[in-house]
């Protein structure tokens, strides 16, 4: 068993309290960081190769280095805690069980690019994580770990929780900024990038919770240690959230690059009811599905990209042989339809169209040309939208249609779903389907 | 100045200019919907996607800065495919019934579909459907036709400064419109019909009046206030059906107020059948002209030319005003020529009261106060209306000639009524019948502003062309022609064949106008140089 | 329907504190709307007007924001809110079936409130609790690893709470 870094304190009683955190060496990294020059921290994080845990895998140190040093505008750090990618439930636990680690990491990051204001954008449904963060911020403020002249260093940092209100798209960094400013969460055109013009017009970095939670460890233990935990350019451990048809679903911290089959069949105890594996979505609902034959892949950014999918948020959704893949596609399309901001044409019009076609196929009203049309619509959306939400719909749908084409054709030919939608886990209870699907 | 190539042609862009702007300036058309030259860039329609070398994804030309050495393709296979895709997406929920849409013929979506669209629809599902609503007194919103380009929202927020429209709901259910009550406070609401590239926002006044391609479109000026907004007048069967703003960056960018938009109604409604009167009797124009001329001749011969008072309105054109000045100074030899400063609270053509003097609408609701000031002298220097009226009251005047103004409305009507019997001649020349027109010994119709070929000088001194939009048959003619006819009958021949020739003389005689001539005015006009 | 609203001093105070966290008051809009909704239970148009006035924002803009975010309720909910997730991870574990089970038991469709005004049932997207699917929020509290039996218990608890404490 490898070392647990981010989840080390999860089992400790009162892990969310400052006293517990400090007893375990908490805020030592912050002290060390404040004695360093900001540029040295950026260099350290760059050297570690820490990549963004939100989904895109962009090197965090590089992102910080894009902030112009000579800007006279206030700089901001936004902590992206708008965890909403279906399948993902990692940041929530970090905030609930180790909020000070998030705050310490955010403080070091803000210091590294000289920001004096930070906002933790937490999705509105996360009441407990928000309460824990706010309590932790209060503790930190009292202990002069945030606020004015932190620990006598001369560095000021204010940090607040900013609640979301139910919009997946706000996980996109420019939509998050818009929402943080009090607007509809509609992504901005880039350029300008947030590092130059971001929150309130100032240079802004948006970092994921998990990414920041790693920063204190890197400061404490060095870049090399971090790199040694995973394959080249994919350092560290990773939080993998496993859901679906496995025996032991849950959150696991494993070395970056752990093979997917090992996660499913080793760590998670294999398939529930020992049924056959059919498919795995490896990195959250936006990432292309892998078939049972494709799961020998290592779960890191580069290996999954090579396999035609993505690590995304590390959210593994496991599906057994009884799963209707048309139903899966329909459910995902329903989600993206619900979450499209409606700003740009291809996403606003294309995503609901894809959903409607999938509803038709699943309910036995599909046409022979529908699968081809779906693929063309995916092509017409992807790359043509303001933000990646359109891509996030197109990529998984394309993979599902391509890899499970026979299931789509079977629905169309038989004019019904051969499986009858999602399986009822409680077959002894007869449940009548309600009108909406 | 970055040089870059579009479709193999090298062009030079201005510093910081976008690919789309530079392309359009160089005559290379890139289809676009949400982009509007005078609104902030939104980049949401995705219609202007172009291929740029070394960039993996297509880029929107409206938001991409042109850079040195860029290689842009606007007609590559990839671009055309994306363009067709965007059009298909825009059309799936858009009614395919162009013939019954009011925007038909001037709809960008229709134009692009004609060029790039598919002949059949692959969309089998039901379209979104919303009821039409009236938004305020001027606008109808048909959400079914909306393409969510947000031009209307951006106009209200960024130009008009009243954020009364918003996007609401989200995703495919997103709507564009007002909050709560379907009303608008902005005095610029009709611009929404102008900026909407499709038939989603249309004018309640113009809807279904005429097809755009069956109308004539003439560039002229709005006469509803002293700003002098450039407009297109749209004519069908001799009637002006609407005014829309024409671009003039020095005056009105591409906007105009509701007051101006609607100023055509009274002039259309009020004019037909205006006939010369003499002593309340309908007469031929020649008879009325003759009557005035013979009386004026009589005064001149009797040495009473100076006992003629002249009052001019600031609705008159520069040419009208100059001819009046020439009549007074050169023919009659009177110094009693006064002009009435522009109305501050009253509409020039009817009861449209619009007290706002915001960013566009000016307090002075007449178009040519600056012209009157330049040609007849500032109010301090020129004779005041009051002194002309006093002279008339004291019986010092033989005649009072009033052009374009209803004295009974602007001054105490009883006082004016008492003045009339003291005069040998009370002449009213006006584009509408007024109370003082009815009291006049002689009433001669003037052409309305939409009929005049002339110029106005706007509040900041910009001389701009007014073009004849509608052409009514005699007896109605512009005031300057009426004056020339009368003077001719008096025995003085001025030989002005056109208003352009009047302007040639103005350029010589009126300080500041030396550079002004019709050919040089072009579309945007020229500033008078006042010391 | 015109709702007369009164915003209490505590909410007012909380909003004033929130405004101070940002360089522009507008940024406090979403947290302020949450505070008002927490007090009123939902956001009638009068509440939107009130918030717009408090932050000096155009009402249309505030309405645009309210209608963008699914957590802002523009109609009055029942006394208890059940928000059941039917996104992929939950539905693999029975999320859709639970939704249907609740519809049957409560005799309403998602989006509706029981005729006694007691319970509003909503179908929601991923709640970030996929490892303990299926999940549901009951008046904002997470209930995880649900089964028809546990759902029955939850409904029973809600019922008891009301009968014990009297109808609020």
Short mmCIF file of N, CA and C in Angstrom, two decimals, chain A residues 6-155:
data_model
loop_
_atom_site.label_atom_id
_atom_site.label_comp_id
_atom_site.label_asym_id
_atom_site.label_seq_id
_atom_site.Cartn_x
_atom_site.Cartn_y
_atom_site.Cartn_z
N UNK A 6 -3.17 13.06 0.60
CA UNK A 6 -4.30 13.98 0.74
C UNK A 6 -5.34 13.46 1.73
N UNK A 7 -5.44 12.18 1.84
CA UNK A 7 -6.49 11.60 2.68
C UNK A 7 -5.94 11.09 4.01
N UNK A 8 -4.67 11.44 4.30
CA UNK A 8 -4.01 10.88 5.50
C UNK A 8 -4.80 11.15 6.78
N UNK A 9 -5.41 12.31 6.87
CA UNK A 9 -6.10 12.68 8.11
C UNK A 9 -7.59 12.35 8.10
N UNK A 10 -8.08 11.77 6.98
CA UNK A 10 -9.53 11.59 6.84
C UNK A 10 -10.15 10.80 7.99
N UNK A 11 -9.38 9.87 8.57
CA UNK A 11 -9.95 9.03 9.63
C UNK A 11 -9.76 9.66 11.01
N UNK A 12 -8.91 10.68 11.11
CA UNK A 12 -8.62 11.29 12.41
C UNK A 12 -9.86 11.99 12.95
N UNK A 13 -10.16 11.78 14.21
CA UNK A 13 -11.31 12.51 14.77
C UNK A 13 -11.06 14.02 14.73
N UNK A 14 -12.11 14.77 14.47
CA UNK A 14 -12.02 16.23 14.38
C UNK A 14 -10.95 16.69 13.39
N UNK A 15 -10.83 15.97 12.30
CA UNK A 15 -9.79 16.29 11.31
C UNK A 15 -9.96 17.70 10.74
N UNK A 16 -11.17 18.23 10.86
CA UNK A 16 -11.42 19.54 10.25
C UNK A 16 -11.00 20.70 11.14
N UNK A 17 -10.57 20.40 12.36
CA UNK A 17 -10.24 21.51 13.26
C UNK A 17 -8.78 21.94 13.12
N UNK A 18 -8.56 23.18 13.42
CA UNK A 18 -7.21 23.73 13.30
C UNK A 18 -6.23 23.01 14.23
N UNK A 19 -6.69 22.72 15.45
CA UNK A 19 -5.79 22.09 16.42
C UNK A 19 -5.32 20.72 15.91
N UNK A 20 -6.27 19.96 15.34
CA UNK A 20 -5.90 18.65 14.80
C UNK A 20 -4.90 18.82 13.67
N UNK A 21 -5.19 19.78 12.82
CA UNK A 21 -4.35 20.01 11.64
C UNK A 21 -2.95 20.44 12.07
N UNK A 22 -2.90 21.34 13.03
CA UNK A 22 -1.58 21.84 13.46
C UNK A 22 -0.78 20.78 14.20
N UNK A 23 -1.50 19.94 14.96
CA UNK A 23 -0.82 18.86 15.68
C UNK A 23 -0.16 17.91 14.68
N UNK A 24 -0.67 17.87 13.47
CA UNK A 24 -0.14 16.99 12.44
C UNK A 24 0.82 17.75 11.51
N UNK A 25 1.32 18.86 11.98
CA UNK A 25 2.29 19.62 11.17
C UNK A 25 1.65 20.63 10.23
N UNK A 26 0.37 20.88 10.41
CA UNK A 26 -0.34 21.82 9.55
C UNK A 26 0.20 23.24 9.65
N UNK A 27 0.20 23.94 8.55
CA UNK A 27 0.64 25.33 8.39
C UNK A 27 2.16 25.49 8.55
N UNK A 28 2.90 24.39 8.69
CA UNK A 28 4.37 24.49 8.65
C UNK A 28 4.82 24.89 7.25
N UNK A 29 4.12 24.33 6.24
CA UNK A 29 4.46 24.66 4.85
C UNK A 29 4.22 26.14 4.59
N UNK A 30 3.13 26.65 5.16
CA UNK A 30 2.83 28.07 4.96
C UNK A 30 3.93 28.93 5.54
N UNK A 31 4.38 28.55 6.75
CA UNK A 31 5.46 29.30 7.39
C UNK A 31 6.70 29.29 6.52
N UNK A 32 7.01 28.08 6.02
CA UNK A 32 8.20 27.94 5.17
C UNK A 32 8.03 28.79 3.90
N UNK A 33 6.84 28.71 3.31
CA UNK A 33 6.59 29.42 2.06
C UNK A 33 6.74 30.93 2.25
N UNK A 34 6.23 31.43 3.38
CA UNK A 34 6.31 32.87 3.62
C UNK A 34 7.75 33.34 3.81
N UNK A 35 8.64 32.41 4.10
CA UNK A 35 10.04 32.80 4.22
C UNK A 35 10.75 32.74 2.88
N UNK A 36 10.07 32.17 1.90
CA UNK A 36 10.65 32.08 0.56
C UNK A 36 10.19 33.28 -0.27
N UNK A 37 10.88 33.46 -1.41
CA UNK A 37 10.42 34.48 -2.35
C UNK A 37 9.28 33.86 -3.17
N UNK A 38 8.26 34.67 -3.56
CA UNK A 38 7.15 34.11 -4.34
C UNK A 38 7.63 33.32 -5.56
N UNK A 39 8.61 33.89 -6.26
CA UNK A 39 9.12 33.23 -7.47
C UNK A 39 9.69 31.85 -7.18
N UNK A 40 10.27 31.70 -6.00
CA UNK A 40 10.86 30.39 -5.63
C UNK A 40 9.77 29.33 -5.48
N UNK A 41 8.62 29.76 -4.98
CA UNK A 41 7.51 28.79 -4.83
C UNK A 41 7.01 28.36 -6.20
N UNK A 42 6.87 29.36 -7.10
CA UNK A 42 6.43 29.02 -8.46
C UNK A 42 7.41 28.03 -9.08
N UNK A 43 8.69 28.31 -8.91
CA UNK A 43 9.70 27.42 -9.48
C UNK A 43 9.61 26.01 -8.89
N UNK A 44 9.38 25.96 -7.58
CA UNK A 44 9.27 24.67 -6.90
C UNK A 44 8.09 23.87 -7.45
N UNK A 45 6.94 24.53 -7.57
CA UNK A 45 5.74 23.83 -8.03
C UNK A 45 5.88 23.45 -9.51
N UNK A 46 6.53 24.33 -10.25
CA UNK A 46 6.81 24.01 -11.66
C UNK A 46 7.67 22.75 -11.72
N UNK A 47 8.72 22.74 -10.90
CA UNK A 47 9.66 21.62 -10.92
C UNK A 47 8.97 20.32 -10.51
N UNK A 48 7.98 20.42 -9.63
CA UNK A 48 7.30 19.20 -9.19
C UNK A 48 6.46 18.61 -10.31
N UNK A 49 6.03 19.47 -11.26
CA UNK A 49 5.18 18.99 -12.34
C UNK A 49 3.74 18.79 -11.93
N UNK A 50 3.33 19.40 -10.82
CA UNK A 50 1.94 19.27 -10.36
C UNK A 50 0.98 19.73 -11.46
N UNK A 51 0.08 18.86 -11.82
CA UNK A 51 -0.89 19.19 -12.87
C UNK A 51 -2.28 19.33 -12.28
N UNK A 52 -3.05 20.26 -12.86
CA UNK A 52 -4.37 20.59 -12.34
C UNK A 52 -5.26 19.37 -12.22
N UNK A 53 -5.86 19.22 -11.04
CA UNK A 53 -6.69 18.04 -10.76
C UNK A 53 -8.17 18.27 -11.14
N UNK A 54 -8.46 19.42 -11.75
CA UNK A 54 -9.86 19.72 -12.07
C UNK A 54 -10.35 18.98 -13.30
N UNK A 55 -9.43 18.65 -14.19
CA UNK A 55 -9.85 17.94 -15.39
C UNK A 55 -8.91 18.14 -16.57
N UNK A 56 -8.40 19.35 -16.71
CA UNK A 56 -7.60 19.63 -17.90
C UNK A 56 -6.14 19.21 -17.73
N UNK A 57 -5.67 19.11 -16.49
CA UNK A 57 -4.30 18.65 -16.27
C UNK A 57 -3.24 19.66 -16.64
N UNK A 58 -3.59 20.94 -16.55
CA UNK A 58 -2.62 21.97 -16.90
C UNK A 58 -1.64 22.18 -15.73
N UNK A 59 -0.32 22.29 -16.03
CA UNK A 59 0.66 22.45 -14.95
C UNK A 59 0.38 23.68 -14.09
N UNK A 60 0.24 23.46 -12.78
CA UNK A 60 -0.19 24.53 -11.89
C UNK A 60 0.84 25.66 -11.79
N UNK A 61 2.12 25.28 -11.66
CA UNK A 61 3.16 26.30 -11.53
C UNK A 61 3.22 27.21 -12.75
N UNK A 62 3.04 26.59 -13.91
CA UNK A 62 3.06 27.36 -15.16
C UNK A 62 1.89 28.36 -15.17
N UNK A 63 0.73 27.89 -14.72
CA UNK A 63 -0.46 28.73 -14.67
C UNK A 63 -0.18 29.96 -13.79
N UNK A 64 0.46 29.75 -12.65
CA UNK A 64 0.76 30.87 -11.76
C UNK A 64 1.74 31.83 -12.41
N UNK A 65 2.66 31.26 -13.19
CA UNK A 65 3.71 32.11 -13.77
C UNK A 65 3.16 33.03 -14.87
N UNK A 66 1.95 32.74 -15.36
CA UNK A 66 1.36 33.59 -16.41
C UNK A 66 0.85 34.92 -15.85
N UNK A 67 0.71 34.99 -14.54
CA UNK A 67 0.19 36.23 -13.95
C UNK A 67 1.25 37.32 -14.10
N UNK A 68 0.89 38.42 -14.75
CA UNK A 68 1.89 39.47 -14.97
C UNK A 68 2.38 40.05 -13.63
N UNK A 69 3.68 40.13 -13.47
CA UNK A 69 4.23 40.60 -12.19
C UNK A 69 4.08 42.10 -12.03
N UNK A 70 4.04 42.81 -13.17
CA UNK A 70 4.04 44.27 -13.09
C UNK A 70 2.64 44.86 -13.07
N UNK A 71 1.61 44.01 -13.02
CA UNK A 71 0.25 44.53 -13.07
C UNK A 71 -0.05 45.36 -11.82
N UNK A 72 -0.69 46.51 -12.03
CA UNK A 72 -1.03 47.32 -10.86
C UNK A 72 -2.46 47.03 -10.38
N UNK A 73 -3.11 46.10 -11.05
CA UNK A 73 -4.47 45.74 -10.62
C UNK A 73 -4.40 44.69 -9.52
N UNK A 74 -5.41 44.66 -8.65
CA UNK A 74 -5.43 43.61 -7.63
C UNK A 74 -5.50 42.22 -8.29
N UNK A 75 -4.78 41.28 -7.70
CA UNK A 75 -4.78 39.92 -8.24
C UNK A 75 -5.66 39.04 -7.37
N UNK A 76 -6.19 38.00 -7.98
CA UNK A 76 -7.13 37.14 -7.26
C UNK A 76 -6.82 35.67 -7.46
N UNK A 77 -7.11 34.91 -6.41
CA UNK A 77 -7.11 33.45 -6.55
C UNK A 77 -8.55 32.98 -6.38
N UNK A 78 -9.02 32.19 -7.34
CA UNK A 78 -10.33 31.55 -7.19
C UNK A 78 -10.08 30.07 -6.97
N UNK A 79 -10.64 29.54 -5.90
CA UNK A 79 -10.50 28.12 -5.65
C UNK A 79 -11.74 27.44 -6.20
N UNK A 80 -11.54 26.59 -7.17
CA UNK A 80 -12.66 25.97 -7.85
C UNK A 80 -13.13 24.76 -7.06
N UNK A 81 -14.20 24.98 -6.30
CA UNK A 81 -14.81 23.90 -5.52
C UNK A 81 -16.24 23.69 -6.01
N UNK A 82 -16.42 23.92 -7.32
CA UNK A 82 -17.75 23.74 -7.91
C UNK A 82 -17.87 22.32 -8.44
N UNK A 83 -17.49 21.39 -7.62
CA UNK A 83 -17.45 19.99 -8.03
C UNK A 83 -18.81 19.54 -8.54
N UNK A 84 -18.89 19.25 -9.84
CA UNK A 84 -20.20 18.90 -10.38
C UNK A 84 -20.13 17.89 -11.51
N UNK A 85 -18.93 17.56 -11.94
CA UNK A 85 -18.78 16.58 -13.01
C UNK A 85 -19.36 15.25 -12.54
N UNK A 86 -20.39 14.75 -13.20
CA UNK A 86 -20.99 13.50 -12.73
C UNK A 86 -19.94 12.41 -12.52
N UNK A 87 -20.01 11.79 -11.36
CA UNK A 87 -19.06 10.76 -10.99
C UNK A 87 -18.02 11.25 -9.99
N UNK A 88 -17.94 12.57 -9.82
CA UNK A 88 -16.85 13.15 -9.03
C UNK A 88 -17.30 13.52 -7.62
N UNK A 89 -16.53 13.13 -6.63
CA UNK A 89 -16.91 13.46 -5.25
C UNK A 89 -15.67 13.49 -4.37
N UNK A 90 -14.63 14.15 -4.85
CA UNK A 90 -13.37 14.16 -4.12
C UNK A 90 -13.17 15.46 -3.34
N UNK A 91 -13.39 16.60 -4.02
CA UNK A 91 -13.15 17.89 -3.38
C UNK A 91 -14.06 18.08 -2.17
N UNK A 92 -15.26 17.53 -2.31
CA UNK A 92 -16.22 17.60 -1.21
C UNK A 92 -15.62 17.04 0.08
N UNK A 93 -14.95 15.87 -0.03
CA UNK A 93 -14.38 15.25 1.17
C UNK A 93 -13.17 16.03 1.67
N UNK A 94 -12.38 16.55 0.73
CA UNK A 94 -11.24 17.36 1.16
C UNK A 94 -11.72 18.55 1.99
N UNK A 95 -12.80 19.17 1.54
CA UNK A 95 -13.31 20.35 2.25
C UNK A 95 -13.97 19.98 3.57
N UNK A 96 -14.65 18.84 3.56
CA UNK A 96 -15.34 18.42 4.79
C UNK A 96 -14.35 17.94 5.84
N UNK A 97 -13.36 17.16 5.40
CA UNK A 97 -12.50 16.46 6.35
C UNK A 97 -11.14 17.09 6.55
N UNK A 98 -10.71 17.92 5.61
CA UNK A 98 -9.40 18.54 5.78
C UNK A 98 -9.40 19.97 5.23
N UNK A 99 -10.32 20.79 5.71
CA UNK A 99 -10.46 22.13 5.11
C UNK A 99 -9.21 22.99 5.27
N UNK A 100 -8.46 22.77 6.34
CA UNK A 100 -7.27 23.60 6.53
C UNK A 100 -6.19 23.31 5.49
N UNK A 101 -6.16 22.07 5.00
CA UNK A 101 -5.19 21.75 3.95
C UNK A 101 -5.50 22.55 2.68
N UNK A 102 -6.79 22.69 2.41
CA UNK A 102 -7.21 23.47 1.23
C UNK A 102 -6.83 24.94 1.44
N UNK A 103 -7.11 25.44 2.65
CA UNK A 103 -6.83 26.85 2.93
C UNK A 103 -5.32 27.11 2.90
N UNK A 104 -4.56 26.20 3.48
CA UNK A 104 -3.10 26.40 3.49
C UNK A 104 -2.54 26.38 2.07
N UNK A 105 -3.01 25.43 1.28
CA UNK A 105 -2.57 25.36 -0.12
C UNK A 105 -2.94 26.61 -0.89
N UNK A 106 -4.16 27.09 -0.65
CA UNK A 106 -4.62 28.29 -1.33
C UNK A 106 -3.77 29.49 -0.90
N UNK A 107 -3.43 29.51 0.39
CA UNK A 107 -2.65 30.64 0.89
C UNK A 107 -1.26 30.67 0.24
N UNK A 108 -0.65 29.50 0.13
CA UNK A 108 0.68 29.44 -0.49
C UNK A 108 0.59 29.85 -1.97
N UNK A 109 -0.44 29.36 -2.65
CA UNK A 109 -0.61 29.69 -4.08
C UNK A 109 -0.79 31.20 -4.25
N UNK A 110 -1.66 31.77 -3.42
CA UNK A 110 -1.93 33.21 -3.52
C UNK A 110 -0.64 34.00 -3.27
N UNK A 111 0.12 33.55 -2.28
CA UNK A 111 1.40 34.22 -1.98
C UNK A 111 2.36 34.11 -3.17
N UNK A 112 2.33 32.95 -3.84
CA UNK A 112 3.27 32.71 -4.94
C UNK A 112 3.08 33.68 -6.10
N UNK A 113 1.83 34.07 -6.37
CA UNK A 113 1.67 35.06 -7.45
C UNK A 113 1.13 36.39 -6.91
N UNK A 114 1.33 36.59 -5.61
CA UNK A 114 1.10 37.90 -4.99
C UNK A 114 -0.35 38.36 -5.05
N UNK A 115 -1.29 37.45 -4.78
CA UNK A 115 -2.69 37.83 -4.68
C UNK A 115 -3.02 38.10 -3.22
N UNK A 116 -3.86 39.10 -2.99
CA UNK A 116 -4.26 39.41 -1.62
C UNK A 116 -5.71 39.05 -1.33
N UNK A 117 -6.36 38.50 -2.34
CA UNK A 117 -7.77 38.12 -2.15
C UNK A 117 -8.00 36.75 -2.77
N UNK A 118 -8.70 35.92 -2.05
CA UNK A 118 -9.03 34.60 -2.59
C UNK A 118 -10.48 34.28 -2.28
N UNK A 119 -11.15 33.67 -3.23
CA UNK A 119 -12.53 33.24 -3.04
C UNK A 119 -12.62 31.74 -3.30
N UNK A 120 -13.22 31.04 -2.37
CA UNK A 120 -13.44 29.60 -2.56
C UNK A 120 -14.85 29.45 -3.11
N UNK A 121 -14.94 29.13 -4.39
CA UNK A 121 -16.25 29.01 -5.04
C UNK A 121 -16.76 27.59 -4.85
N UNK A 122 -17.68 27.43 -3.90
CA UNK A 122 -18.18 26.10 -3.55
C UNK A 122 -19.58 25.92 -4.13
N UNK A 123 -19.82 24.79 -4.75
CA UNK A 123 -21.16 24.60 -5.32
C UNK A 123 -22.20 24.69 -4.20
N UNK A 124 -23.33 25.30 -4.54
CA UNK A 124 -24.31 25.68 -3.53
C UNK A 124 -24.89 24.52 -2.73
N UNK A 125 -24.92 23.32 -3.32
CA UNK A 125 -25.51 22.17 -2.62
C UNK A 125 -24.62 21.67 -1.49
N UNK A 126 -23.34 22.05 -1.51
CA UNK A 126 -22.39 21.55 -0.51
C UNK A 126 -22.47 22.37 0.78
N UNK A 127 -23.55 22.15 1.53
CA UNK A 127 -23.73 22.96 2.75
C UNK A 127 -22.67 22.62 3.80
N UNK A 128 -22.44 21.31 4.01
CA UNK A 128 -21.48 20.91 5.04
C UNK A 128 -20.06 21.35 4.69
N UNK A 129 -19.59 21.10 3.46
CA UNK A 129 -18.25 21.60 3.11
C UNK A 129 -18.12 23.10 3.31
N UNK A 130 -19.19 23.83 2.98
CA UNK A 130 -19.13 25.29 3.16
C UNK A 130 -19.03 25.67 4.63
N UNK A 131 -19.83 24.97 5.46
CA UNK A 131 -19.78 25.26 6.90
C UNK A 131 -18.39 24.98 7.46
N UNK A 132 -17.83 23.84 7.04
CA UNK A 132 -16.52 23.45 7.53
C UNK A 132 -15.46 24.47 7.09
N UNK A 133 -15.55 24.88 5.83
CA UNK A 133 -14.58 25.86 5.33
C UNK A 133 -14.71 27.18 6.08
N UNK A 134 -15.95 27.61 6.28
CA UNK A 134 -16.15 28.90 6.94
C UNK A 134 -15.65 28.85 8.38
N UNK A 135 -15.89 27.72 9.03
CA UNK A 135 -15.39 27.58 10.40
C UNK A 135 -13.86 27.55 10.40
N UNK A 136 -13.30 26.86 9.43
CA UNK A 136 -11.84 26.77 9.34
C UNK A 136 -11.23 28.14 9.04
N UNK A 137 -11.90 28.89 8.16
CA UNK A 137 -11.41 30.24 7.84
C UNK A 137 -11.43 31.11 9.09
N UNK A 138 -12.48 30.93 9.88
CA UNK A 138 -12.59 31.70 11.11
C UNK A 138 -11.43 31.37 12.06
N UNK A 139 -11.15 30.07 12.19
CA UNK A 139 -10.03 29.62 13.02
C UNK A 139 -8.71 30.20 12.51
N UNK A 140 -8.54 30.11 11.20
CA UNK A 140 -7.28 30.56 10.59
C UNK A 140 -7.12 32.07 10.77
N UNK A 141 -8.24 32.78 10.66
CA UNK A 141 -8.20 34.23 10.82
C UNK A 141 -7.76 34.58 12.25
N UNK A 142 -8.34 33.86 13.20
CA UNK A 142 -8.00 34.12 14.60
C UNK A 142 -6.54 33.80 14.90
N UNK A 143 -6.04 32.79 14.21
CA UNK A 143 -4.64 32.40 14.44
C UNK A 143 -3.68 33.18 13.53
N UNK A 144 -4.21 34.22 12.88
CA UNK A 144 -3.42 35.06 11.98
C UNK A 144 -2.75 34.24 10.86
N UNK A 145 -3.46 33.17 10.44
CA UNK A 145 -2.95 32.38 9.31
C UNK A 145 -3.51 32.89 7.99
N UNK A 146 -4.58 33.65 8.08
CA UNK A 146 -4.99 34.50 6.97
C UNK A 146 -5.36 35.85 7.57
N UNK A 147 -5.52 36.84 6.70
CA UNK A 147 -5.80 38.18 7.19
C UNK A 147 -4.61 39.08 6.96
N UNK A 148 -4.46 40.08 7.85
CA UNK A 148 -3.39 41.07 7.65
C UNK A 148 -2.08 40.57 8.26
N UNK A 149 -1.00 40.85 7.59
CA UNK A 149 0.35 40.59 8.10
C UNK A 149 0.46 39.17 8.68
N UNK A 150 0.25 38.22 7.82
CA UNK A 150 0.17 36.82 8.25
C UNK A 150 1.47 36.39 8.93
N UNK A 151 1.36 35.96 10.17
CA UNK A 151 2.50 35.48 10.96
C UNK A 151 3.68 36.46 10.92
N UNK A 152 3.34 37.72 10.83
CA UNK A 152 4.38 38.76 10.86
C UNK A 152 5.20 38.86 9.59
N UNK A 153 4.71 38.24 8.52
CA UNK A 153 5.49 38.22 7.27
C UNK A 153 5.30 39.49 6.45
N UNK A 154 4.29 40.28 6.80
CA UNK A 154 3.98 41.45 5.98
C UNK A 154 3.02 41.12 4.84
N UNK A 155 2.70 39.86 4.69
CA UNK A 155 1.80 39.45 3.60
C UNK A 155 0.35 39.43 4.08
#
